[in-house]
Amino acid sequence: MRITEGQAAARVHAALGREPQDALESAVVLEAWGGLVPRVAMPLARGTAGTAARRARATATAAPVKRPREVTPSDPRELLGLVAALLATTAWVAPLAVEFGTAVTEGAWKLALPVSFALQWLVRRRWLTDADGLGRLRAERGLLTAAGAVSALVPLGVLLAPERSLAAALLVTWVGSLVVVVRGWGVQYALGLVLAVAAVHAGLPVRADVLAVVLLTQAAVVAALLTTPRSSSPPTPWGRSLPAGAVGGATALLVVLDPSVGWASASAFPVVALVPSLLGSIWANRHLDRVWTVLLDVLASTRLREHARSRAAEVFGGIVAGAFARLLLLTTASSLVLGAVLHADGADPAAVTALLLGLGCFGVVGFLAGVLESYSRLGSAGAVVGVALAAEVLAGAGVLGDAVLPLAAAAVAATATAVPAVVRLVRQPARTLATML
């Protein structure tokens, strides 16, 4: 295929929706979407990058706005903030079950969990894909106005009808915490939630504590957005964002549909048991961030020659395998520690073991679906979650045997479904990276 430098520049700009950052980025796009071989793509890429740089210098009229410090989805500060949000809401479980009954409390948790997962995955995919994420979100004035108006009703609902507003309070806390920690305020937010948990144990009525956490989260979200400059960069299209949200919500249904998970027992350990899988998933995702450093270095060092594909595929596969190993390692280790603590606290050993194993398997399914979704393999991610749900339902009905845990069956089925899709992903590293740019 023969194209001019101008045609190549237009193709790169159309694919990215912006100017390329450097020649390597242009070359990856020309290979993946332009159908060019490396020896043709690289010279054209150098020309397109130079053209973009000259255009940027010619059109620059003001100094760029300094962006606020933001974090990646796998930053330790986000880990701290998200875990704190989960543990803060955990402190509500037993008091709410006593005050409103187990049916009301369990219903609120089962409703809030899949909806919050769906919204978190949608928000991540639609806006929070890079350092401009919060700026893109702040630019959505109409959407933020509508969301703010609805969110403002939640504190009023907690005051007047807390038993009917519990799901909304959980939703505001879990989804709002994502925005706060991406802003880089995970540590401060976590400290505030620690105080809220301490207040419950000190005798503060649970209604007042729920209200305080909701107001804290809302105020932190507003501050995070107001202190972030608006960005003119376009968000991810709804056609890709909505399916991502659907995959996230369906993943959470695995926990909701498992009859062995009781969310409103007198003990809070069913909720605390989510922490090991959360820790493992965030460490695994942090390792996946190496794709943007190690893999790109490999592609650059081999100058995108033909033998680069096999080397890049080998490195890419090692990163993905390493992330999966870290997920299993940290989830297992933290489950053992948490299991020992819960046993010492008087929880039934068999119930704790089954619950930790099941929620660890839930983390496996979520990780596999998340990897495929993050690399724009939405169909494969949906298939993984769909097969996992089917396996869970069959196991719960006893079709696979009485000794098979539903979430364990879901994890095995999801892994078997995901392996071919991940292998295809790894074999095309340049195309995979281009779909994420």
XYZ file of C-alpha atoms in Angstrom:
437
model
C 0.000 0.000 0.000
C 1.372 3.405 -0.983
C 0.119 6.572 0.685
C 1.534 10.050 0.955
C 2.745 11.668 4.141
C -0.331 13.890 4.191
C -2.642 10.897 3.818
C -0.783 9.119 6.605
C -1.127 12.149 8.883
C -4.854 12.321 8.156
C -5.266 8.608 8.861
C -3.476 8.882 12.193
C -5.473 11.939 13.240
C -8.758 10.265 12.276
C -7.907 7.147 14.285
C -6.748 8.968 17.408
C -9.042 11.973 17.310
C -6.001 14.122 18.139
C -2.416 14.709 17.061
C 0.044 11.849 17.705
C 2.377 12.233 20.645
C 5.402 10.881 18.781
C 6.519 8.830 15.796
C 6.077 5.535 17.633
C 2.426 6.221 18.314
C 1.887 7.140 14.646
C 3.638 3.977 13.504
C 1.504 1.767 15.743
C -1.674 3.321 14.323
C -0.489 3.040 10.719
C 0.326 -0.637 11.269
C -2.843 -1.546 13.101
C -5.402 0.548 11.237
C -3.604 1.545 8.057
C -2.475 -1.932 7.057
C 1.154 -0.876 6.536
C 4.166 -3.054 7.184
C 6.734 -1.725 9.690
C 9.392 -0.742 7.152
C 6.855 1.527 5.420
C 5.032 2.722 8.525
C 8.036 4.042 10.442
C 9.302 6.605 7.876
C 5.779 7.901 7.339
C 5.298 8.024 11.121
C 8.328 10.250 11.540
C 6.892 12.632 8.967
C 3.431 12.713 10.528
C 4.885 13.356 13.983
C 6.937 16.245 12.615
C 3.912 17.690 10.847
C 1.870 17.459 14.048
C 4.587 19.185 16.054
C 4.850 22.046 13.554
C 1.060 22.448 13.534
C 0.957 22.506 17.324
C 3.640 25.203 17.510
C 1.877 27.299 14.893
C -1.516 27.159 16.606
C -0.368 27.530 20.196
C -1.646 30.844 21.578
C -1.244 30.345 25.316
C 0.706 28.339 27.817
C -0.887 24.988 28.593
C -2.937 24.691 31.755
C -1.166 22.729 34.439
C -3.166 19.631 35.224
C -3.866 18.592 38.814
C -2.097 15.569 40.167
C -4.107 12.515 39.239
C -3.592 8.821 39.764
C -3.976 5.748 37.630
C -6.689 3.149 38.340
C -4.074 0.961 40.034
C -2.309 3.587 42.140
C -1.848 2.667 45.847
C -3.749 5.819 46.819
C -6.795 4.511 45.017
C -6.337 1.179 46.747
C -6.475 2.911 50.117
C -9.498 5.030 49.221
C -11.564 2.189 47.726
C -10.802 -0.215 50.547
C -11.691 2.476 53.076
C -15.013 3.118 51.307
C -15.830 -0.586 51.414
C -14.879 -0.926 55.075
C -16.798 2.220 56.045
C -19.999 0.824 54.566
C -19.182 -2.523 56.202
C -19.558 -0.843 59.591
C -23.213 -0.184 58.733
C -24.162 -3.806 58.092
C -24.908 -5.170 61.554
C -26.534 -1.985 62.989
C -28.730 -1.577 59.912
C -29.769 -5.234 60.032
C -30.815 -4.768 63.654
C -32.688 -1.521 63.008
C -34.409 -2.251 59.696
C -34.295 -6.029 59.412
C -32.153 -8.330 57.319
C -34.479 -8.275 54.302
C -34.271 -4.494 53.859
C -30.511 -4.354 54.406
C -29.710 -7.296 52.159
C -31.968 -5.942 49.429
C -30.146 -2.605 49.492
C -26.722 -4.253 49.205
C -27.827 -6.532 46.385
C -29.233 -3.593 44.449
C -26.351 -1.197 45.055
C -23.511 -3.608 44.260
C -24.247 -4.349 40.557
C -25.434 -0.798 39.857
C -22.300 0.727 41.405
C -20.067 -1.690 39.480
C -21.849 -0.781 36.264
C -21.475 2.945 36.898
C -17.808 2.639 37.902
C -16.933 0.700 34.750
C -18.924 3.135 32.616
C -17.315 6.220 34.177
C -13.851 4.724 33.788
C -14.370 3.855 30.138
C -16.242 7.024 29.183
C -14.069 9.640 30.926
C -11.307 8.368 33.214
C -9.033 6.793 30.612
C -6.020 9.094 31.068
C -4.784 12.192 32.917
C -7.469 14.338 31.235
C -10.224 12.154 32.662
C -11.607 14.423 35.365
C -11.319 17.389 32.994
C -13.488 15.574 30.452
C -15.970 14.694 33.174
C -16.154 18.282 34.386
C -16.880 19.452 30.837
C -20.145 17.453 30.896
C -22.172 20.306 32.384
C -25.640 18.983 31.624
C -24.879 15.502 32.862
C -23.248 16.766 36.051
C -26.161 19.091 36.753
C -28.639 16.235 36.455
C -26.484 13.866 38.507
C -25.971 16.530 41.171
C -29.700 17.184 41.441
C -30.464 13.502 41.934
C -27.558 13.041 44.354
C -28.746 15.984 46.448
C -31.916 14.045 47.264
C -29.990 11.205 48.910
C -29.158 13.002 52.205
C -32.782 14.070 52.490
C -33.858 10.481 51.931
C -31.455 9.244 54.600
C -33.003 11.678 57.083
C -36.645 10.957 56.259
C -36.691 7.336 55.089
C -33.300 5.678 55.657
C -34.612 2.177 55.064
C -35.631 3.196 51.518
C -32.529 5.266 50.816
C -29.832 2.835 51.906
C -29.150 1.577 48.371
C -28.787 5.155 47.118
C -26.414 5.985 49.993
C -24.243 2.984 49.152
C -24.282 3.968 45.487
C -23.176 7.540 46.182
C -20.367 6.333 48.453
C -18.966 3.676 46.141
C -19.211 5.590 42.873
C -18.196 8.918 44.406
C -15.107 7.375 45.972
C -13.812 6.553 42.496
C -13.849 10.218 41.466
C -12.220 11.305 44.719
C -9.333 8.866 44.564
C -8.670 9.487 40.868
C -8.239 13.143 41.843
C -5.408 12.006 44.105
C -7.186 12.441 47.426
C -7.420 8.776 48.408
C -5.403 9.150 51.617
C -7.385 12.128 52.921
C -10.670 10.506 51.979
C -9.675 7.263 53.681
C -8.839 9.130 56.898
C -12.288 10.720 56.897
C -13.932 7.321 56.456
C -11.825 5.844 59.264
C -13.238 8.506 61.566
C -16.750 7.591 60.411
C -16.160 3.914 61.239
C -14.779 4.877 64.650
C -17.868 6.991 65.287
C -20.153 3.995 64.748
C -18.170 1.891 67.196
C -18.232 4.795 69.658
C -22.023 4.748 69.687
C -23.051 7.209 66.967
C -26.457 6.206 65.540
C -25.982 4.430 62.244
C -28.393 6.801 60.471
C -26.198 9.747 61.405
C -23.084 7.922 60.253
C -24.625 7.046 56.874
C -25.602 10.679 56.425
C -22.115 11.886 57.372
C -20.389 9.546 54.897
C -22.758 10.532 52.089
C -22.206 14.248 52.717
C -18.426 13.745 52.962
C -18.353 11.873 49.654
C -20.547 14.423 47.879
C -18.451 17.334 49.109
C -15.228 15.577 48.069
C -16.583 14.848 44.570
C -17.658 18.472 44.090
C -14.262 19.726 45.255
C -12.433 17.242 43.013
C -14.317 18.440 39.940
C -14.159 22.160 40.737
C -10.398 22.045 41.242
C -9.867 20.327 37.889
C -9.712 22.423 34.690
C -12.098 21.421 31.924
C -10.654 19.410 29.058
C -11.718 19.704 25.437
C -10.569 16.191 24.565
C -13.475 13.966 23.523
C -14.660 11.181 25.823
C -14.945 7.563 24.757
C -18.064 7.053 22.599
C -21.187 5.784 24.330
C -21.126 2.784 22.024
C -18.035 1.541 23.840
C -18.796 2.959 27.287
C -22.273 1.506 27.797
C -21.220 -2.085 27.008
C -18.344 -1.668 29.453
C -20.816 -0.650 32.145
C -23.008 -3.631 31.304
C -20.035 -5.992 31.684
C -19.189 -4.464 35.068
C -22.738 -4.773 36.338
C -23.014 -8.358 35.123
C -19.763 -9.206 36.905
C -21.210 -8.009 40.221
C -24.291 -10.170 39.648
C -22.051 -13.172 40.296
C -21.897 -12.159 43.957
C -25.541 -11.135 44.184
C -26.803 -14.439 42.759
C -24.645 -16.627 44.994
C -26.919 -17.900 47.787
C -23.955 -18.527 50.098
C -23.236 -14.785 50.426
C -25.393 -13.195 53.109
C -25.073 -9.421 53.140
C -27.121 -8.666 56.213
C -25.978 -11.138 58.842
C -25.214 -10.069 62.364
C -21.535 -10.205 61.433
C -20.009 -7.979 58.782
C -17.568 -10.617 57.519
C -19.464 -11.334 54.247
C -18.688 -7.760 53.194
C -15.149 -7.697 54.582
C -14.456 -10.848 52.574
C -14.494 -8.739 49.408
C -11.283 -7.006 50.475
C -8.810 -9.777 49.444
C -10.117 -9.920 45.872
C -10.075 -6.119 45.703
C -6.451 -6.011 46.857
C -5.431 -8.706 44.405
C -7.213 -7.049 41.497
C -5.601 -3.662 42.084
C -2.098 -5.149 42.378
C -2.697 -7.105 39.171
C -3.912 -4.000 37.346
C -0.907 -2.075 38.580
C 1.349 -4.681 36.990
C -0.612 -4.380 33.735
C 0.414 -0.721 33.593
C 3.845 -2.015 32.562
C 2.386 -2.453 29.083
C 2.853 1.293 28.556
C 6.521 1.251 29.533
C 8.080 -2.158 28.980
C 6.146 -3.116 25.849
C 6.538 0.245 24.171
C 10.270 0.155 24.943
C 10.482 -3.230 23.243
C 8.665 -1.958 20.167
C 10.888 1.105 20.025
C 14.149 -0.781 20.534
C 13.371 -3.164 17.676
C 12.419 -0.248 15.418
C 9.179 -2.022 14.524
C 10.897 -4.557 12.299
C 9.228 -7.825 11.445
C 10.855 -9.765 14.299
C 9.465 -7.229 16.782
C 6.053 -8.895 16.779
C 7.247 -12.155 18.327
C 9.366 -10.344 20.910
C 6.557 -7.928 21.792
C 4.051 -10.775 22.013
C 6.380 -12.607 24.385
C 6.745 -9.546 26.611
C 3.022 -8.769 26.490
C 2.142 -12.344 27.421
C 4.585 -12.225 30.317
C 2.997 -9.035 31.645
C -0.521 -10.486 31.482
C 0.584 -13.771 33.087
C 2.433 -11.848 35.783
C -0.657 -9.797 36.543
C -2.785 -12.942 36.852
C -0.192 -14.532 39.152
C -0.190 -11.439 41.355
C -3.983 -11.539 41.537
C -3.917 -15.137 42.766
C -0.979 -14.589 45.128
C -2.255 -11.518 46.957
C -5.871 -12.712 47.041
C -4.788 -16.031 48.538
C -2.385 -14.494 51.060
C -4.817 -11.824 52.256
C -7.643 -14.398 52.407
C -5.545 -16.579 54.691
C -4.823 -13.640 56.973
C -8.428 -12.475 57.010
C -9.666 -16.036 57.549
C -7.455 -16.392 60.612
C -8.758 -13.098 62.010
C -12.391 -14.067 61.420
C -11.861 -17.513 62.939
C -10.395 -15.899 66.042
C -13.428 -13.599 66.154
C -15.748 -16.584 66.380
C -16.974 -16.914 62.802
C -17.821 -20.397 61.546
C -14.619 -21.765 59.900
C -16.425 -23.670 57.150
C -18.577 -20.673 56.219
C -15.597 -18.305 56.181
C -13.496 -20.653 54.041
C -16.276 -21.146 51.507
C -17.001 -17.428 51.364
C -13.364 -16.378 50.919
C -12.848 -19.017 48.233
C -15.992 -17.940 46.415
C -15.193 -14.229 46.486
C -11.615 -14.965 45.435
C -13.060 -16.721 42.389
C -15.247 -13.681 41.809
C -12.067 -11.607 41.679
C -10.681 -13.911 38.973
C -13.754 -13.433 36.785
C -13.694 -9.678 37.307
C -10.007 -9.474 36.420
C -10.360 -11.487 33.212
C -13.385 -9.493 32.079
C -11.623 -6.253 32.993
C -8.498 -7.105 30.984
C -10.509 -7.887 27.861
C -12.709 -4.813 28.279
C -9.745 -2.503 28.849
C -8.247 -3.624 25.525
C -11.565 -3.033 23.735
C -12.496 -6.713 23.484
C -16.032 -6.054 24.674
C -17.555 -9.080 22.973
C -15.043 -11.419 24.597
C -15.497 -9.735 27.987
C -19.256 -10.148 27.725
C -18.828 -13.796 26.764
C -16.596 -14.430 29.788
C -19.130 -12.942 32.190
C -22.066 -14.636 30.457
C -20.452 -18.070 30.663
C -19.531 -17.445 34.300
C -23.121 -16.532 35.168
C -24.429 -19.630 33.404
C -21.961 -21.865 35.237
C -22.902 -20.272 38.556
C -26.607 -20.831 37.964
C -26.015 -24.468 36.981
C -23.830 -25.072 40.033
C -26.364 -23.393 42.302
C -29.090 -25.649 40.932
C -27.005 -28.726 41.683
C -26.541 -29.688 38.038
C -22.741 -29.783 38.425
C -22.847 -31.620 41.759
C -23.629 -30.602 45.298
C -19.967 -30.155 46.238
C -19.233 -27.555 43.536
C -19.216 -23.953 44.758
C -21.175 -21.708 42.357
C -18.489 -18.997 42.223
C -15.745 -21.599 41.782
C -17.612 -23.048 38.809
C -17.991 -19.524 37.453
C -14.242 -18.866 37.757
C -13.291 -22.112 35.978
C -15.740 -21.460 33.147
C -14.629 -17.832 32.825
C -10.955 -18.791 32.698
C -11.561 -21.409 30.014
C -13.496 -18.868 27.954
C -10.998 -16.060 28.447
C -7.794 -17.944 27.586
C -8.344 -18.054 23.784
C -9.351 -14.378 23.729
C -6.318 -13.350 25.777
C -4.012 -15.396 23.537
C -5.377 -13.608 20.467
C -4.882 -10.313 22.263
C -1.267 -11.103 23.127
C -0.398 -12.221 19.603
C -1.193 -8.772 18.195
C 0.511 -6.333 20.596
C 0.678 -3.385 18.182
C -2.993 -3.655 17.254
C -3.913 -4.095 20.912
C -2.093 -0.912 21.893
C -3.561 0.992 18.965
C -7.119 0.215 20.083
C -6.339 1.812 23.456
C -4.764 5.022 22.150
